[in-house]
JSON list of C-alpha atoms in Angstrom, two decimals:
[
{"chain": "A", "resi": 1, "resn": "UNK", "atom": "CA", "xyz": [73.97, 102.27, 100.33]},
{"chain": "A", "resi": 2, "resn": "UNK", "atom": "CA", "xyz": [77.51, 103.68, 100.74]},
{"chain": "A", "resi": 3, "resn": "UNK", "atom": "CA", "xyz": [77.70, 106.90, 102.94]},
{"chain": "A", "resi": 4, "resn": "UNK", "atom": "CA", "xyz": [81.44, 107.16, 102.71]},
{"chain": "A", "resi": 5, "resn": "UNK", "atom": "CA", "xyz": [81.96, 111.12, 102.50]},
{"chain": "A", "resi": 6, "resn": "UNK", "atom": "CA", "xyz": [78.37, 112.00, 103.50]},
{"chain": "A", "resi": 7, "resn": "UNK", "atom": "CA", "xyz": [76.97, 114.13, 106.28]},
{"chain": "A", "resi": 8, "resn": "UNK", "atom": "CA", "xyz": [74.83, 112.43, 108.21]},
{"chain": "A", "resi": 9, "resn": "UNK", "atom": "CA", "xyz": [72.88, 113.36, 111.73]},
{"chain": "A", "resi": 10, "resn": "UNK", "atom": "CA", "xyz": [72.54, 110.66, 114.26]},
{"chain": "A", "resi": 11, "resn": "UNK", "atom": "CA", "xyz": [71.89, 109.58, 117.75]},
{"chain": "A", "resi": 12, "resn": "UNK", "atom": "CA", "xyz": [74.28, 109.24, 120.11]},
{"chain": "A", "resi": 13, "resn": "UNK", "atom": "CA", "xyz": [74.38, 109.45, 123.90]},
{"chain": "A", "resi": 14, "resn": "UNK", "atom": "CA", "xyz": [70.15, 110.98, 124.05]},
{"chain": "A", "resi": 15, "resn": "UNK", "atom": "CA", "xyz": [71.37, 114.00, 121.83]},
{"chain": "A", "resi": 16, "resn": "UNK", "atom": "CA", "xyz": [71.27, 114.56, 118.18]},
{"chain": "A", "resi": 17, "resn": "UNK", "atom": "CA", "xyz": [74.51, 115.54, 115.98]},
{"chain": "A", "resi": 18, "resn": "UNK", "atom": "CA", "xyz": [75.87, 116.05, 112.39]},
{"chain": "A", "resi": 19, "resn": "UNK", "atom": "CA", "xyz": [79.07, 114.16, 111.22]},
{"chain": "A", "resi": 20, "resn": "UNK", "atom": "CA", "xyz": [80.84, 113.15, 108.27]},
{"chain": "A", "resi": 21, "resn": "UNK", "atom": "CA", "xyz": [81.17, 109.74, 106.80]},
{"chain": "A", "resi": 22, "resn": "UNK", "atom": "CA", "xyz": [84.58, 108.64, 107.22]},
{"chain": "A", "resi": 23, "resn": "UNK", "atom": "CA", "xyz": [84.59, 105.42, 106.18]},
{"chain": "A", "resi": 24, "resn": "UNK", "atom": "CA", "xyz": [81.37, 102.63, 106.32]},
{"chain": "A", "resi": 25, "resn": "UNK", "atom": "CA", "xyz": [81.23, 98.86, 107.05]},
{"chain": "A", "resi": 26, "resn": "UNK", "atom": "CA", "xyz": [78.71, 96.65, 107.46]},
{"chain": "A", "resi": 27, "resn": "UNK", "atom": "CA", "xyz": [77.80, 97.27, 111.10]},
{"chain": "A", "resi": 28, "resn": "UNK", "atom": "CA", "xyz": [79.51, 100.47, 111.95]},
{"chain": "A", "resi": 29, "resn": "UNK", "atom": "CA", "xyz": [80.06, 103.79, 110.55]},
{"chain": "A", "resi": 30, "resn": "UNK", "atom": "CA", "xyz": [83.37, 105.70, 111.49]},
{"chain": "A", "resi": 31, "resn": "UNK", "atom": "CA", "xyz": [81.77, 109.25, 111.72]},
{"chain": "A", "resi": 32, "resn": "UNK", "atom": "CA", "xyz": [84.14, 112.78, 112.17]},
{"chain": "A", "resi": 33, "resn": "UNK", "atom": "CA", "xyz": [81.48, 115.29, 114.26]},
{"chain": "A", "resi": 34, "resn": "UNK", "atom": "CA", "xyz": [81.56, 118.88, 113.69]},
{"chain": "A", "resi": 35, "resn": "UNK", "atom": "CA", "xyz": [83.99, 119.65, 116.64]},
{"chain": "A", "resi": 36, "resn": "UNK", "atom": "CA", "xyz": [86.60, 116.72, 115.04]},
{"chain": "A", "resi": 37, "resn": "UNK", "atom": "CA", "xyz": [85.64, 114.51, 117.78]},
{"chain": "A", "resi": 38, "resn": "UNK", "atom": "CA", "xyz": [85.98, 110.77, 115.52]},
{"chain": "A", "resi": 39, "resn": "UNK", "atom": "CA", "xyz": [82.81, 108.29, 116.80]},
{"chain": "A", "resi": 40, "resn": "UNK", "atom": "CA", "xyz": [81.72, 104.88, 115.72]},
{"chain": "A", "resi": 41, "resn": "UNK", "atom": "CA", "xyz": [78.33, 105.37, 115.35]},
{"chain": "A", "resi": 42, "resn": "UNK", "atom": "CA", "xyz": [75.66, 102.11, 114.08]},
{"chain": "A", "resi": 43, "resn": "UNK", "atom": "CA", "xyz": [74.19, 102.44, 111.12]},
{"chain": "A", "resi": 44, "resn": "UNK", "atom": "CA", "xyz": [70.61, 102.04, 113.43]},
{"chain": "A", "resi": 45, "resn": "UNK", "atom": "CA", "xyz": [71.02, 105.88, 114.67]},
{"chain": "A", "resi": 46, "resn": "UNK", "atom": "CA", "xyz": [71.34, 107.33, 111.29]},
{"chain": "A", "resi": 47, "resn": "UNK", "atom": "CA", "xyz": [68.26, 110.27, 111.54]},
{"chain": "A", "resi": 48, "resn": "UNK", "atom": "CA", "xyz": [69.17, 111.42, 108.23]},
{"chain": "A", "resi": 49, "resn": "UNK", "atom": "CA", "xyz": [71.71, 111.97, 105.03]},
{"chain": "A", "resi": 50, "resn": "UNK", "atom": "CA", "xyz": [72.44, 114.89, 103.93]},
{"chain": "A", "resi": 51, "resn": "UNK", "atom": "CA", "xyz": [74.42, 113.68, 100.89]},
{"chain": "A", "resi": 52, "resn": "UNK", "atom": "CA", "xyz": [77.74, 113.53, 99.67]},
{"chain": "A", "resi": 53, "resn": "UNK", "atom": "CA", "xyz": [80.49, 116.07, 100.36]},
{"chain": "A", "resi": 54, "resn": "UNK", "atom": "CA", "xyz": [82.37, 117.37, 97.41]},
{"chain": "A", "resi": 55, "resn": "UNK", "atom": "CA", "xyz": [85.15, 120.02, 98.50]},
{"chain": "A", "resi": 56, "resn": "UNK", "atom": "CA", "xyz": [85.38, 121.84, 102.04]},
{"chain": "A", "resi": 57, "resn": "UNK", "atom": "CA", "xyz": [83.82, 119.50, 104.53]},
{"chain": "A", "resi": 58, "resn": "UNK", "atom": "CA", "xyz": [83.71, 121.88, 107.41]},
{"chain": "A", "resi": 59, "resn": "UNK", "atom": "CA", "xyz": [81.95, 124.28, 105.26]},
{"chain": "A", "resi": 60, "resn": "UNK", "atom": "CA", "xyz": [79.21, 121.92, 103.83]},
{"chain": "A", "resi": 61, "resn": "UNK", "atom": "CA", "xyz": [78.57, 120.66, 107.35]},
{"chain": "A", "resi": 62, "resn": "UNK", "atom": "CA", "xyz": [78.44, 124.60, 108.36]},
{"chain": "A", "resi": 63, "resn": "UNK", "atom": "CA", "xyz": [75.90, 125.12, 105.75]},
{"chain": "A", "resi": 64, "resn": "UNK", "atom": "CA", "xyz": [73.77, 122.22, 106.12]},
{"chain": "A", "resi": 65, "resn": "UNK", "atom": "CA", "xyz": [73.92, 122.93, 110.16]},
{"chain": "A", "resi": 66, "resn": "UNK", "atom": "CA", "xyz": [72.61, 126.92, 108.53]},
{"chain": "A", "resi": 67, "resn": "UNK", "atom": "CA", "xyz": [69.57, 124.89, 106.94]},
{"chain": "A", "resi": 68, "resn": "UNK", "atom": "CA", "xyz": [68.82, 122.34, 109.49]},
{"chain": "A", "resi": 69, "resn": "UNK", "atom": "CA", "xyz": [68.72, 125.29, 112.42]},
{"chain": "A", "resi": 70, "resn": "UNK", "atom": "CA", "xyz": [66.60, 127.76, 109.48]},
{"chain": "A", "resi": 71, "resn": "UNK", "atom": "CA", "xyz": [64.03, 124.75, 109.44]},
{"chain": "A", "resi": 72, "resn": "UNK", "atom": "CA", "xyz": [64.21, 124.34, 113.65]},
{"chain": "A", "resi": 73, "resn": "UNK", "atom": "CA", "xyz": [63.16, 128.03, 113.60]},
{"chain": "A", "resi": 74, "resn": "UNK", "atom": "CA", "xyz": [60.12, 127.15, 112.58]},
{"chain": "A", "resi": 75, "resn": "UNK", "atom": "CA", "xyz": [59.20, 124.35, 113.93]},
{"chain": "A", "resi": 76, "resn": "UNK", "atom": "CA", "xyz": [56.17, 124.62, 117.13]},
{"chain": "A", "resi": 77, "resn": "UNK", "atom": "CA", "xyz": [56.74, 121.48, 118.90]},
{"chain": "A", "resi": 78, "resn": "UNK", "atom": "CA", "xyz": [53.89, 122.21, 120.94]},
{"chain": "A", "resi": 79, "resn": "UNK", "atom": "CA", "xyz": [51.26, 122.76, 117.94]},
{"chain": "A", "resi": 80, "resn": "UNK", "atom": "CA", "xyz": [52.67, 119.07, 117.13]},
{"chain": "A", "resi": 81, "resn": "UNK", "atom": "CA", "xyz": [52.33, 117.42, 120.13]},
{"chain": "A", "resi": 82, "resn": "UNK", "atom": "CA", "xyz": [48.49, 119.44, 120.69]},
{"chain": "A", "resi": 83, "resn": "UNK", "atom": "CA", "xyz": [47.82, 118.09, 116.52]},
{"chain": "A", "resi": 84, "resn": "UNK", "atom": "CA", "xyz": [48.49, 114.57, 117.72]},
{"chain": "A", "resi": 85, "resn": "UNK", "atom": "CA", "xyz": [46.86, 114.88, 120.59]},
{"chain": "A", "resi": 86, "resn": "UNK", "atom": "CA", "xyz": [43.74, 116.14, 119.31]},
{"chain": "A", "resi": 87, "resn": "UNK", "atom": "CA", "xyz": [44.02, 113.22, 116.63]},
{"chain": "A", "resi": 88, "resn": "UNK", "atom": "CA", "xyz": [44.10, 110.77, 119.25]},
{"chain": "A", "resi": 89, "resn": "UNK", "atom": "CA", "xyz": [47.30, 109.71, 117.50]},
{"chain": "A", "resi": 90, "resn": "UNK", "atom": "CA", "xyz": [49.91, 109.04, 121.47]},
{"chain": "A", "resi": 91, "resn": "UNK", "atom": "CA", "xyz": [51.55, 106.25, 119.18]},
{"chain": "A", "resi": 92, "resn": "UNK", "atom": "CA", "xyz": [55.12, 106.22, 119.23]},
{"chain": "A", "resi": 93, "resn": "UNK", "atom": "CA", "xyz": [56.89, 107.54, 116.33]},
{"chain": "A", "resi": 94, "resn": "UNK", "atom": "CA", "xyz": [60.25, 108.26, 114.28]},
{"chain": "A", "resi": 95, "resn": "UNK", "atom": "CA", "xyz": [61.64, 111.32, 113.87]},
{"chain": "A", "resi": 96, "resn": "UNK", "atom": "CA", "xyz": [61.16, 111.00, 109.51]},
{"chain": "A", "resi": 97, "resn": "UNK", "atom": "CA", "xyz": [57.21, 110.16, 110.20]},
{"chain": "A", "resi": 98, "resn": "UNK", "atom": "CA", "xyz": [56.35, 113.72, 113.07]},
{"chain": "A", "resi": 99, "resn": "UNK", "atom": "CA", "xyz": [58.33, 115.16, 110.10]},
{"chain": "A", "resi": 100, "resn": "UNK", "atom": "CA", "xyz": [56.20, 114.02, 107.41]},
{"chain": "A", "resi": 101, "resn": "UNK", "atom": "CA", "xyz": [52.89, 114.85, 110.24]},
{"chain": "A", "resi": 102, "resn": "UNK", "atom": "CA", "xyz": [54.64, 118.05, 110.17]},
{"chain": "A", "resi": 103, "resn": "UNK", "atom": "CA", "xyz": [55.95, 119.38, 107.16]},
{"chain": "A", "resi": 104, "resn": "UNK", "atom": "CA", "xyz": [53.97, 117.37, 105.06]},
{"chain": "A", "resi": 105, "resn": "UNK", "atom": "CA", "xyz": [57.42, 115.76, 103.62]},
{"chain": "A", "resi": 106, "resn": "UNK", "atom": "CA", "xyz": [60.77, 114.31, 105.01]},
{"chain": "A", "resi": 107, "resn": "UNK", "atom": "CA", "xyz": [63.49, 116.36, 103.73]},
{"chain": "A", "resi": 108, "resn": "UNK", "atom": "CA", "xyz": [66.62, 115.42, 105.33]},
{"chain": "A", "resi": 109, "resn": "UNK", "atom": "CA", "xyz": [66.98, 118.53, 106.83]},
{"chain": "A", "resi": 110, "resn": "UNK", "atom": "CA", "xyz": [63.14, 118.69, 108.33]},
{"chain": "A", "resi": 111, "resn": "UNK", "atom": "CA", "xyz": [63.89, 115.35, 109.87]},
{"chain": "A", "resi": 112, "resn": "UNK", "atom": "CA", "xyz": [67.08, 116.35, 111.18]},
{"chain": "A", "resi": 113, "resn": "UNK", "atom": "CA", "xyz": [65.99, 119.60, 112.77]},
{"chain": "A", "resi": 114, "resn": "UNK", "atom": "CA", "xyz": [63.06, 117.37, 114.16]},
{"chain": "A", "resi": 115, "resn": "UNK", "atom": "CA", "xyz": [65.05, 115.37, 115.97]},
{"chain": "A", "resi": 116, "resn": "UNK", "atom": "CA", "xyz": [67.42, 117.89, 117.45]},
{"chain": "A", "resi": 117, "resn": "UNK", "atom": "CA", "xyz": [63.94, 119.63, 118.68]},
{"chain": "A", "resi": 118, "resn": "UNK", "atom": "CA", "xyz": [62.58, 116.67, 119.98]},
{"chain": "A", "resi": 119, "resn": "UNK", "atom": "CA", "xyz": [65.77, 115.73, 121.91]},
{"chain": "A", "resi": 120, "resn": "UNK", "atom": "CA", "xyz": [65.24, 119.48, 123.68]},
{"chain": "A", "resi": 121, "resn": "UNK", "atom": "CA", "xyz": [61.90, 118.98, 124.52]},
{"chain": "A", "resi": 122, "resn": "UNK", "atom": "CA", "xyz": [61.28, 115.95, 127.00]},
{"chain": "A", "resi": 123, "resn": "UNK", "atom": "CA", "xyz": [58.20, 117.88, 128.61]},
{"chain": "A", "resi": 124, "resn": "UNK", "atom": "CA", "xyz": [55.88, 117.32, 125.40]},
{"chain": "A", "resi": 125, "resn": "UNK", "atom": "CA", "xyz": [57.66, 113.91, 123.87]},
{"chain": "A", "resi": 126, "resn": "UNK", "atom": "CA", "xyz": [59.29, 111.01, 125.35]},
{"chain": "A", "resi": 127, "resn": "UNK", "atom": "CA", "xyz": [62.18, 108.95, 123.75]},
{"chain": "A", "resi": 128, "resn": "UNK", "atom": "CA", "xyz": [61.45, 105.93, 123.84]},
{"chain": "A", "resi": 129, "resn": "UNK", "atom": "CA", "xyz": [65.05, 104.10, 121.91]},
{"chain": "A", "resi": 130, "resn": "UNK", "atom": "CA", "xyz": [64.76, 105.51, 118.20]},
{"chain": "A", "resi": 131, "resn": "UNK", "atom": "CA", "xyz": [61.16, 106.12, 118.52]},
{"chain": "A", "resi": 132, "resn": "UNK", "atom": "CA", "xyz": [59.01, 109.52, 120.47]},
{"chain": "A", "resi": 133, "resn": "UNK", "atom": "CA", "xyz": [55.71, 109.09, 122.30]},
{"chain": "A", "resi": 134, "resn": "UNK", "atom": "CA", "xyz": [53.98, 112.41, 122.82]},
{"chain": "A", "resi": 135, "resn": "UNK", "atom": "CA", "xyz": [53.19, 112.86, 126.45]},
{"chain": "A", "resi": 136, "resn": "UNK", "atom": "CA", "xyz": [49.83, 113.18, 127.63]},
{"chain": "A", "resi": 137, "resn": "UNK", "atom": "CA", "xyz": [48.74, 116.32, 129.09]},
{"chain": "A", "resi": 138, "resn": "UNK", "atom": "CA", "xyz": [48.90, 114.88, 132.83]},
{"chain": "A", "resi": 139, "resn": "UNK", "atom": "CA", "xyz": [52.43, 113.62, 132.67]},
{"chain": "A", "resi": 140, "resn": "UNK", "atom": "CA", "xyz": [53.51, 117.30, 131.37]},
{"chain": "A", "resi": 141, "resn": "UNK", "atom": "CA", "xyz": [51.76, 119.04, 133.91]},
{"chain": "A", "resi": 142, "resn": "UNK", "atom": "CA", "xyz": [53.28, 116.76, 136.46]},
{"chain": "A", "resi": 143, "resn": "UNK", "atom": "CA", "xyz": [56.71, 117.31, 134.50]},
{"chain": "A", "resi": 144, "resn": "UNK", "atom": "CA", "xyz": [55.82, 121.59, 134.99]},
{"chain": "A", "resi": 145, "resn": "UNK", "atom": "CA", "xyz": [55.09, 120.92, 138.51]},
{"chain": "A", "resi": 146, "resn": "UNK", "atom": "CA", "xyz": [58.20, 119.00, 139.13]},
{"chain": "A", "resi": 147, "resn": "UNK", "atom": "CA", "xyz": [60.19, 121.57, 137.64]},
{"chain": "A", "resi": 148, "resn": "UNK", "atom": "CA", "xyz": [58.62, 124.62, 139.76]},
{"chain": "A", "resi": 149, "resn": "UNK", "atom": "CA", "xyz": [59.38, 122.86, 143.06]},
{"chain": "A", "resi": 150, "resn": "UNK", "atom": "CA", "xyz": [62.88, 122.09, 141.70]},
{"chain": "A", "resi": 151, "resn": "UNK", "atom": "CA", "xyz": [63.28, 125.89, 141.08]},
{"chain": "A", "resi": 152, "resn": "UNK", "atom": "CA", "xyz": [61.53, 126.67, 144.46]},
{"chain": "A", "resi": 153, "resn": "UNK", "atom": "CA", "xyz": [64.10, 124.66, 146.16]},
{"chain": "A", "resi": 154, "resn": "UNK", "atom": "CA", "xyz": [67.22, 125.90, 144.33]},
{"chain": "A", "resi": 155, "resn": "UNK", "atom": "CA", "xyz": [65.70, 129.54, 144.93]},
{"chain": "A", "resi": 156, "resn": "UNK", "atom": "CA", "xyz": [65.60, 128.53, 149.24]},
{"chain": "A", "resi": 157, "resn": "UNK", "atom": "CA", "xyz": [68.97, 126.73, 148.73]},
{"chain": "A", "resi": 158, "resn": "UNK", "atom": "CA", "xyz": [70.95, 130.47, 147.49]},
{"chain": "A", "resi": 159, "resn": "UNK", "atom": "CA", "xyz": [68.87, 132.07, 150.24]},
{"chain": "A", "resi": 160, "resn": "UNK", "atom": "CA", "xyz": [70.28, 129.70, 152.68]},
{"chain": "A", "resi": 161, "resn": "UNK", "atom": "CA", "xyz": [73.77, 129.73, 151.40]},
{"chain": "A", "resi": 162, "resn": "UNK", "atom": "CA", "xyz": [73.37, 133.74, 150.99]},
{"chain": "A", "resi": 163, "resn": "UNK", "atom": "CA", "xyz": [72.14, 133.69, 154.81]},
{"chain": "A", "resi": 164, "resn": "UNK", "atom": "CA", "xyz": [74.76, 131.33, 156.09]},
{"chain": "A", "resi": 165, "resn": "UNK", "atom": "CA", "xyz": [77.79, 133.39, 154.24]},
{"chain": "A", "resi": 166, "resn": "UNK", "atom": "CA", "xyz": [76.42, 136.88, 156.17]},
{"chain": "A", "resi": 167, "resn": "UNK", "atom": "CA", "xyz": [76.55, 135.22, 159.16]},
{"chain": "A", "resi": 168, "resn": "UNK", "atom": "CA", "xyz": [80.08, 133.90, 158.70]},
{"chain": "A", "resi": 169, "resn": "UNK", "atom": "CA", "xyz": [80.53, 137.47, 157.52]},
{"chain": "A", "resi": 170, "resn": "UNK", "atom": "CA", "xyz": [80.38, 139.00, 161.17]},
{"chain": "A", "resi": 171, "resn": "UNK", "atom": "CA", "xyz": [83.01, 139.08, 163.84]},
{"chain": "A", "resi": 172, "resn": "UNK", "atom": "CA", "xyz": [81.85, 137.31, 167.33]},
{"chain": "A", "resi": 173, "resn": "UNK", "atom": "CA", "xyz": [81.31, 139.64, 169.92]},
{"chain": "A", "resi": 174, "resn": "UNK", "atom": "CA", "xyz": [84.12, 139.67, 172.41]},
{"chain": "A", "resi": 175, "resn": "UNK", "atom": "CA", "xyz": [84.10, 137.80, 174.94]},
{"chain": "A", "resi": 176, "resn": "UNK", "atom": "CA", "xyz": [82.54, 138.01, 178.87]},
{"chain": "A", "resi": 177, "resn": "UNK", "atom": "CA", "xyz": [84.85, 139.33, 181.20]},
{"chain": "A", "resi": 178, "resn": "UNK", "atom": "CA", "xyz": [85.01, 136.70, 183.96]}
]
């Protein structure tokens, strides 16, 4: 399939992007991002095409970045990851098939805006290389946990440092006579 001139999401560096189709060969694709950035990207991280670009290209990536985000609105990771849960269904799974779970179809926007969720979201799904695992419900609470005594410590490390500047703050008192 030739995706010269296509927008395309993909995987790079554990976070989800759109890009254009520069040019295609058989084991790399030469991809422009939306901020210009140029990226060889493998053909293996491809989420999902978008189709060809005919015209503006910064304006067809702006609108199908409008429809992927309009579709992201409405996604509930959490009523996913509870559905396959529930179903007993902690396989691991692409991004196109907890689209399909969810949506009931794989549009390539619904798979797009699945993965850019899903790359968010470590607490209820884990990546595990182009696949998610939903996480059981002990490794999030132990994720939740982890974060609250990550936030409890930052909070004491600003009191400290807030402590520590008033005291630098004030002059020393002057000193005995002898």
């Amino acid at each position: 399939m030739d995706l010269e001139r296509c927008i395309i999401s993909y995987l790079s560096a554990n976070e989800a992007h759109l890009g254009l189709v520069v040019r295609s060969g058989n084991d790399r694709l030469q991809v422009k991002s939306e901020n210009e950035r140029s990226e060889r990207v493998a053909p293996k991280y491809l989420v999902a095409n978008h189709g060809p670009v005919s015209g503006d290209e910064t304006a067809a990536m702006r609108a199908v970045r409008g429809r992927i985000e309009s579709v992201r609105e409405e996604l509930d990771l959490e009523l996913l990851w509870e559905t396959l849960l529930e179903a007993g269904e902690a396989a691991e799974a692409s991004c196109a098939d907890l689209a399909r779970e969810y949506f009931g179809g794989e549009r390539p926007e619904q798979v797009a805006a699945m993965a850019f969720a899903l790359l968010e979201d470590p607490l209820h799904f884990q990546r595990k290389g182009l696949m998610f695992l939903p996480r059981s419900r002990e490794q999030a609470a132990e994720i939740l946990e982890l974060r609250a005594k990550r936030a409890e410590k930052a909070l004491l490390r600003d009191a400290e440092e807030a402590w520590l500047g008033e005291v630098l703050k004030q002059t020393p008192p002057a000193p005995l006579p002898v």
